[in-house]
Tab-separated table of C-alpha atoms and ligand atoms in Angstrom:
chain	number	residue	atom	x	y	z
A	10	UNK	CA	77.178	106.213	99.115
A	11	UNK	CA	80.632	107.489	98.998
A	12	UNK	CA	81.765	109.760	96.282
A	13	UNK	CA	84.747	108.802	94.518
A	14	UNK	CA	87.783	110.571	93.621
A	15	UNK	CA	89.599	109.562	90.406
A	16	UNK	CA	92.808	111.542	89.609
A	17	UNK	CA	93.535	111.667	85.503
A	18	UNK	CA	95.884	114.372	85.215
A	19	UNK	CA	99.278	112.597	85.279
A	20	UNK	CA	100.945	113.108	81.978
A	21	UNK	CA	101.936	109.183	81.526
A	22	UNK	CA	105.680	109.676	80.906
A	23	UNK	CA	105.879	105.851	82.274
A	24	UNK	CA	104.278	105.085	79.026
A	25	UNK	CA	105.770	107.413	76.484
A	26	UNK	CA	106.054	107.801	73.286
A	27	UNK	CA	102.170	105.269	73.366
A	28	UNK	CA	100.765	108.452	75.319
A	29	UNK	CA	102.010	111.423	73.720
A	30	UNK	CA	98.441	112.198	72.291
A	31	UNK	CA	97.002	109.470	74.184
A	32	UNK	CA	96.138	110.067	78.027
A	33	UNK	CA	97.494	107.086	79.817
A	34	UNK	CA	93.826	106.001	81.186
A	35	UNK	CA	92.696	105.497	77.764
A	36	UNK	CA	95.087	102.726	76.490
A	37	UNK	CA	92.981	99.858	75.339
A	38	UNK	CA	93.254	96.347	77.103
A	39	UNK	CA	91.833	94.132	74.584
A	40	UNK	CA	89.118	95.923	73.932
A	41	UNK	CA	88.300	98.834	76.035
A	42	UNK	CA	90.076	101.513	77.377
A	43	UNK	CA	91.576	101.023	81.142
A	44	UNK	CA	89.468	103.274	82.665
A	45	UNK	CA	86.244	101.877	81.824
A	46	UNK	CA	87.075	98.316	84.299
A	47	UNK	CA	87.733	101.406	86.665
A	48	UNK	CA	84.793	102.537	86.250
A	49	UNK	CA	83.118	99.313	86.314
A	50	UNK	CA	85.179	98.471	89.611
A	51	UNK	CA	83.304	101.669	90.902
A	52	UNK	CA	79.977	100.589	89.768
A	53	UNK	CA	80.360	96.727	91.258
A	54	UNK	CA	81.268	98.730	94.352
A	55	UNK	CA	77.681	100.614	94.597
A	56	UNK	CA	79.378	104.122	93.861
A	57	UNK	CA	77.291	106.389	91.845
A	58	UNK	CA	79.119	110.300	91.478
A	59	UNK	CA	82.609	110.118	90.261
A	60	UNK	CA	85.071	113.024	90.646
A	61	UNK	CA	88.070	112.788	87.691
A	62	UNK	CA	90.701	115.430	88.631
A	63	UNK	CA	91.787	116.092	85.063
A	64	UNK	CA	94.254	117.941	82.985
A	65	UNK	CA	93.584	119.683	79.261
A	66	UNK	CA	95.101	116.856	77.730
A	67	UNK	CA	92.618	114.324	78.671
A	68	UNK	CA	89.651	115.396	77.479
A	69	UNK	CA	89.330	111.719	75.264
A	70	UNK	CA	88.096	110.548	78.902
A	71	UNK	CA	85.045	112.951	79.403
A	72	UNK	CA	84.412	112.297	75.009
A	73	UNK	CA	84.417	108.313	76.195
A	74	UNK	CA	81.870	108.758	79.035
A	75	UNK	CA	80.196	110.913	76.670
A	76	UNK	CA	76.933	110.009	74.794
A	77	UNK	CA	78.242	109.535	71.302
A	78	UNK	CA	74.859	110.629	69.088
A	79	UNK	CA	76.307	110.287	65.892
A	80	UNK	CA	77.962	106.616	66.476
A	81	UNK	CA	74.738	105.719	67.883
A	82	UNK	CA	72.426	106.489	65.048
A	83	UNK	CA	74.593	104.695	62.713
A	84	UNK	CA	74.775	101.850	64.731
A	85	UNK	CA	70.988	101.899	64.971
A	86	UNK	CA	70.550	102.100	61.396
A	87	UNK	CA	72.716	99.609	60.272
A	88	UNK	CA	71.175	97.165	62.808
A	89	UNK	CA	74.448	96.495	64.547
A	90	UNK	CA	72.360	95.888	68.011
A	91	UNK	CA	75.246	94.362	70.256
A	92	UNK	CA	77.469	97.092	69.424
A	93	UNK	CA	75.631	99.778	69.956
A	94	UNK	CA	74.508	97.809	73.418
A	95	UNK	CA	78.351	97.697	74.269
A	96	UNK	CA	78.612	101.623	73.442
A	97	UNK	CA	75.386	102.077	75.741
A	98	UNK	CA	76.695	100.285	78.756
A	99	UNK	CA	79.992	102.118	78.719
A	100	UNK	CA	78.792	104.611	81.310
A	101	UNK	CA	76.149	103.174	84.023
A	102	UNK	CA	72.701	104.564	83.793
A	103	UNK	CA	73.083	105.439	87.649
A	104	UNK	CA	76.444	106.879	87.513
A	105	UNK	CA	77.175	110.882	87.804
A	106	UNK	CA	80.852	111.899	86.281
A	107	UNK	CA	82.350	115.641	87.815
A	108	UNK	CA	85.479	117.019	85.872
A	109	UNK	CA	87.290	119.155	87.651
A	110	UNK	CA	91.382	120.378	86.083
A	111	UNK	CA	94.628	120.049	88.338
A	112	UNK	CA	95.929	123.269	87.074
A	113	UNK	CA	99.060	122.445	88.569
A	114	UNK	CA	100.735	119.321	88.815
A	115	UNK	CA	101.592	119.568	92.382
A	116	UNK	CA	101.299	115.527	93.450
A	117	UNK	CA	98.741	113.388	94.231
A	118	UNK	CA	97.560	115.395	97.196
A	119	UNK	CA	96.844	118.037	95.364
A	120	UNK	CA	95.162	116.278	92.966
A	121	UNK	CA	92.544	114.728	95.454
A	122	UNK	CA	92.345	118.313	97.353
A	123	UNK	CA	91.439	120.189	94.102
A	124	UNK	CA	88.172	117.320	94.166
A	125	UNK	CA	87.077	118.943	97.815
A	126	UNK	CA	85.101	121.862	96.708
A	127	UNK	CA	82.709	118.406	94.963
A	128	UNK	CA	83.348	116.176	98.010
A	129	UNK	CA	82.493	118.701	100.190
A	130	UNK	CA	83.359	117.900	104.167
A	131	UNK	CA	82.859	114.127	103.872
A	132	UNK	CA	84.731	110.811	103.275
A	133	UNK	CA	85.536	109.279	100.177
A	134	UNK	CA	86.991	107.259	98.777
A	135	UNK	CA	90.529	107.508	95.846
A	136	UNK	CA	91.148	105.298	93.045
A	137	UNK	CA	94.068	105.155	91.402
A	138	UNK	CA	93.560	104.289	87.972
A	139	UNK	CA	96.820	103.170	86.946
A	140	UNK	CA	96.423	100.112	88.557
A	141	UNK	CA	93.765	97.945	88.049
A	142	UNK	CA	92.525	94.744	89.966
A	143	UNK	CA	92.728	91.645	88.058
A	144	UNK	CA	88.553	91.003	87.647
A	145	UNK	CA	89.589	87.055	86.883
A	146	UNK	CA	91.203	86.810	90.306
A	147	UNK	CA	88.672	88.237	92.501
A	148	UNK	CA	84.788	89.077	92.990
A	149	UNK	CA	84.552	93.127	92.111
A	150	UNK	CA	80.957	92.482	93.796
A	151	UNK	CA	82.738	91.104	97.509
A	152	UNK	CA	86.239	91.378	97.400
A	153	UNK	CA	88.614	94.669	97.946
A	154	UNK	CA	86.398	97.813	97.358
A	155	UNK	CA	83.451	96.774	98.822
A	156	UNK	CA	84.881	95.090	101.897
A	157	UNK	CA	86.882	98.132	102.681
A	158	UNK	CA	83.577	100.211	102.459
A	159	UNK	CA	81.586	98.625	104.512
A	160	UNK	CA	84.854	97.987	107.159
A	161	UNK	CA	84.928	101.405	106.924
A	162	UNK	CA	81.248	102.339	107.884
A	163	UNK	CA	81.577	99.638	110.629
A	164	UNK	CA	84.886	100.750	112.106
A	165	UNK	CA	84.620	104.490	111.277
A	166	UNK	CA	88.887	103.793	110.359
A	167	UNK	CA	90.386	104.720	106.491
A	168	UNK	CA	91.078	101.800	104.757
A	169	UNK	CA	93.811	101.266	102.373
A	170	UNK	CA	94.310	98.465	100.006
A	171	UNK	CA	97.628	96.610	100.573
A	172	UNK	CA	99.775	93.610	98.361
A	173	UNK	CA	102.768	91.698	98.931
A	174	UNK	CA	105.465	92.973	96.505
A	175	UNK	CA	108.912	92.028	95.905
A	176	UNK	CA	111.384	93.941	97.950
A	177	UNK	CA	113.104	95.251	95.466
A	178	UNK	CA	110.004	97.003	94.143
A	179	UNK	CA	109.209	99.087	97.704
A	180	UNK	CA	110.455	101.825	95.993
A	181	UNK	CA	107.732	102.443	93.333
A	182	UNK	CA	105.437	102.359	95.883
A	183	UNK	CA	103.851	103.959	99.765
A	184	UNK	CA	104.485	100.925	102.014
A	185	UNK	CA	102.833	100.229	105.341
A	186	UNK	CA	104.055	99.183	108.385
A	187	UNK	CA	101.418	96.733	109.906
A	188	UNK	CA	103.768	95.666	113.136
A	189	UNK	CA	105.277	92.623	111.615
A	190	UNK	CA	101.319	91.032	111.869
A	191	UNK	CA	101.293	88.280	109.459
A	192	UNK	CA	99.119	89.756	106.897
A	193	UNK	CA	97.173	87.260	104.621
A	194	UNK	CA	94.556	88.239	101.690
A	195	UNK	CA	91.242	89.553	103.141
A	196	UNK	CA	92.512	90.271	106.635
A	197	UNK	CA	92.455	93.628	108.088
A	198	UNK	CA	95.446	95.203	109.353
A	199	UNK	CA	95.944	97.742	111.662
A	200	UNK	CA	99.000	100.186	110.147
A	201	UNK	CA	101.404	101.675	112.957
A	202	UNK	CA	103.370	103.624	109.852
A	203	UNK	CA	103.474	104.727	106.225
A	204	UNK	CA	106.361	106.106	104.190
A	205	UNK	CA	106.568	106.838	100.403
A	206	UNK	CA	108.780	105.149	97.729
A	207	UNK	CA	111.098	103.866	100.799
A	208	UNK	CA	114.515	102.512	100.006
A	209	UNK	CA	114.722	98.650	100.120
A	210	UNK	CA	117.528	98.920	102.837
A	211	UNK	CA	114.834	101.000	104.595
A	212	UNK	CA	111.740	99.939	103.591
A	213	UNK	CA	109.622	99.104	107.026
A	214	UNK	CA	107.854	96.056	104.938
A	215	UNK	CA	107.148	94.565	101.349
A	216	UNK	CA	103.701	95.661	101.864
A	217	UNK	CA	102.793	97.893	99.100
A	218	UNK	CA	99.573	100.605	98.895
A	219	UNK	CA	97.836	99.402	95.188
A	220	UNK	CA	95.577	102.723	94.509
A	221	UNK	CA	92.428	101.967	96.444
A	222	UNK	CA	91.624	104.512	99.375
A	223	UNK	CA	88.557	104.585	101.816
A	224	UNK	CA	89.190	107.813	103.491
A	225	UNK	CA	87.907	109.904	106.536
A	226	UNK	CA	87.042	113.476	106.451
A	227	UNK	CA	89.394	114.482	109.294
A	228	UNK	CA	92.242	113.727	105.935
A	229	UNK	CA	90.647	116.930	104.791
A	230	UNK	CA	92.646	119.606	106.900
A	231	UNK	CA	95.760	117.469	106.649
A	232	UNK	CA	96.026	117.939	103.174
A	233	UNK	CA	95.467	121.418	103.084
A	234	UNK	CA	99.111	121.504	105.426
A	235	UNK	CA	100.736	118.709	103.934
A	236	UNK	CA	104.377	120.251	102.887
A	237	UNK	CA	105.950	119.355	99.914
A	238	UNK	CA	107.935	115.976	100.273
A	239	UNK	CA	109.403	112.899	97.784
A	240	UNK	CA	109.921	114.171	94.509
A	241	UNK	CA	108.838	118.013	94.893
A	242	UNK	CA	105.509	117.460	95.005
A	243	UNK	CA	102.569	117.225	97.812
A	244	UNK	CA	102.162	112.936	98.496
A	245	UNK	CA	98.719	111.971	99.720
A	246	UNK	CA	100.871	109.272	101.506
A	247	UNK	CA	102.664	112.004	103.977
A	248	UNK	CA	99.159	113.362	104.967
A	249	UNK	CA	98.105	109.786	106.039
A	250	UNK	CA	100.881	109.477	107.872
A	251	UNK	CA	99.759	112.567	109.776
A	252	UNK	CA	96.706	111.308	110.008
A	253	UNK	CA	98.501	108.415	111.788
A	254	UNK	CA	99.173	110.493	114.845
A	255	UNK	CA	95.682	111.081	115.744
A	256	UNK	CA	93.148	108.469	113.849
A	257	UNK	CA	93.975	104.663	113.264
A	258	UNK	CA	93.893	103.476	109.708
A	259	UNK	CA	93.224	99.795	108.235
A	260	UNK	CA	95.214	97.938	105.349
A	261	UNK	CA	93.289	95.473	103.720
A	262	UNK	CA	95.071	93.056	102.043
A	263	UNK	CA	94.051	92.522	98.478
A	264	UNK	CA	92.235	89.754	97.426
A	265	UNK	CA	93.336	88.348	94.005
A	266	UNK	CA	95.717	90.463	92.514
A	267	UNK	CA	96.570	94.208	90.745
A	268	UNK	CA	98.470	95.316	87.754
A	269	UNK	CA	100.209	98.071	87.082
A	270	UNK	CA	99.402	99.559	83.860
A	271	UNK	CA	101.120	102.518	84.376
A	272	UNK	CA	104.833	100.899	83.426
A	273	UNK	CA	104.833	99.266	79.916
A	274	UNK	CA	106.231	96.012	81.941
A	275	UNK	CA	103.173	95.707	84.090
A	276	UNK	CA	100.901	96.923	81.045
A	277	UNK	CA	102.174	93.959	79.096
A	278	UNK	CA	101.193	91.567	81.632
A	279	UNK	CA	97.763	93.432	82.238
A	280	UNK	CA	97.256	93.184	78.067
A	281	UNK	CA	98.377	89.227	78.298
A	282	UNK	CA	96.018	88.427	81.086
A	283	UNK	CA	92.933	90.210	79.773
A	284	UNK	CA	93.558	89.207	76.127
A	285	UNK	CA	93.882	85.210	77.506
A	286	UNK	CA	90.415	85.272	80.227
A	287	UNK	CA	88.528	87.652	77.265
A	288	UNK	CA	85.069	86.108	76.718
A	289	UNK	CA	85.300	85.438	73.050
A	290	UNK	CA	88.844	85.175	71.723
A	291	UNK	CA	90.509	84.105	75.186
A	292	UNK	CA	90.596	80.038	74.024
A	293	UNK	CA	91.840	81.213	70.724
A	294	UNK	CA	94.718	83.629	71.859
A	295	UNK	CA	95.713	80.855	74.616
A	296	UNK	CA	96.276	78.446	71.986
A	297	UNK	CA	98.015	80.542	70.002
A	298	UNK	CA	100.142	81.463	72.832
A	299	UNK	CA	101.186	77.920	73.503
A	300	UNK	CA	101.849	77.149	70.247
A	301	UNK	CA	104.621	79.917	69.915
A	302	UNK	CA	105.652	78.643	73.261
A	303	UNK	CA	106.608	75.206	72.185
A	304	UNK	CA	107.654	76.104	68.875
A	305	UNK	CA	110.412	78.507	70.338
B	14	LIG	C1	101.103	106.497	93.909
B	14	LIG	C2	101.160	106.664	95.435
B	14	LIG	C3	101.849	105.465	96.067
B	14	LIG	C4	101.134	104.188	95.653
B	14	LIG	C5	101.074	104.084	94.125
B	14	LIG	C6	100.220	102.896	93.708
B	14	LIG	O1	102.409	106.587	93.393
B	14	LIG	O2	101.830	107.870	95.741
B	14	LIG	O3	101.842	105.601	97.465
B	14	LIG	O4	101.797	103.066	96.184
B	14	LIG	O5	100.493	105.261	93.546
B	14	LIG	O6	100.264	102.731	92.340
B	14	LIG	P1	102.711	106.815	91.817
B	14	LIG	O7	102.544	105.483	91.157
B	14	LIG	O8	101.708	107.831	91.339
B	14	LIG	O9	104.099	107.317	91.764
């Protein structure tokens, strides 16, 4: 399988002053942190070595994936047996994590080049874990991730994971140009062009990328020459664009839906949607929810 490249290192300034001391990844929704659905994403997905490009600032992520020996004795003693199963199953038995530091923060590039020398010369596959995909709208075991995989073994073509946004949004994101093709949810779409954080009087479609890479190796070389572009700093969106020229590359449009936890607007949603669907209190918060409703 695939390795997978997870880059940590941004400093979160989206979500300041919450992640001051905080990395970003480690917010809570509900009741775990928003890395671990990443990480379960990965695990639904088959992948089993994980590559976080970190910075010093994050090391709360390696201490979560961490066994914790003192938590778990206590729990033991005190016969607190679903807990400590929770704490257990934070980290998949058959799942490898690799730290490696973005000494500089040069982009997102250079955040997935400094993962090579543990990639080696293969494909892999980036995940952004700002955003997350909405587990109550789609099947983590079918949908997104593992489609694009195995499109990608069958088609040999990088896959990226694409969503409808509203136009006046483009700019947040790298949009895709898929030739005016109606896209619809599941469908594969061949992309003829990709530009980052367009301008909405530019923008070649309202077809954002959401965070979820399938990549060749041929990106490799690419972004070891990719220049510096949007906002000083090397995008992994220019080098796909060079990859463009010589190898075709695949949106696939999202099934369900993502959020954005990286902006405290699409954070609040996330928090709202997760704390409604959650196994135990979600009938309880909805209620309360609607009662505030009507009684405003
Ligand atoms: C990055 C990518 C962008 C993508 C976005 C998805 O931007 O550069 O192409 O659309 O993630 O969240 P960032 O959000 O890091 O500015």
């Amino acid at each position: 399988m695939l390795k997978a490249v997870i880059p940590v290192a941004g400093l979160g300034t989206r979500m300041l002053p919450a992640t001051k001391a905080i990395p970003k990844e480690m917010l809570p929704l509900v009741d775990k942190p928003i890395i671990q659905y990443i990480i379960k994403e990965c695990y639904m997905a088959g992948i089993n070595e994980i590559i976080f490009v970190t910075h010093s600032s994050k090391n709360s992520i390696e201490n979560h994936f961490d066994t914790s020996f003192e938590l778990k004795s206590l729990l033991e003693q005190k016969g607190k047996q679903q807990l400590l199963n929770e704490i257990n199953g934070v980290l998949p038995k058959n799942i490898k994590i690799m730290h490696v530091r973005q000494g500089d923060s040069n982009g997102l590039g250079h955040a997935v080049l400094c993962a090579k020398p543990f990639v080696g010369d293969d494909d892999f596959i980036v995940i952004l874990p700002d955003v997350i995909i909405n587990e109550y709208k789609c099947n983590y075991e079918f949908d997104n991730l593992p489609a694009m995989i195995e499109r990608f073994y069958l088609t040999g073509k990088s896959q990226i994971l694409i969503e409808r946004v509203n136009k006046e949004h483009v700019e947040k994101y790298g949009i895709v140009d898929c030739n005016n093709e109606i896209s619809n949810s599941g469908s594969f779409n061949n992309i003829s062009a990709i530009v980052e954080k367009p301008h909405k009087d530019n923008s070649p479609s309202d077809l954002a990328v959401v965070g979820r890479y399938v990549l060749s190796r041929d990106i490799w070389p690419l972004l070891e020459r990719t220049p510096i572009g949007m906002s000083g700093e090397i995008q992994l969106t220019d080098a796909l664009s060079m990859l463009l020229k010589t190898h075709a590359i695949e949106g696939y449009h999202i099934k369900g839906e993502s959020l954005d936890c990286g902006d405290k607007m699409g954070y609040m949603k996330a928090f709202f949607e997760y704390s409604r669907q959650h196994q135990t209190f979600g009938s309880q918060f909805h209620r309360w929810i609607k009662d505030t409703v009507a009684a405003v």
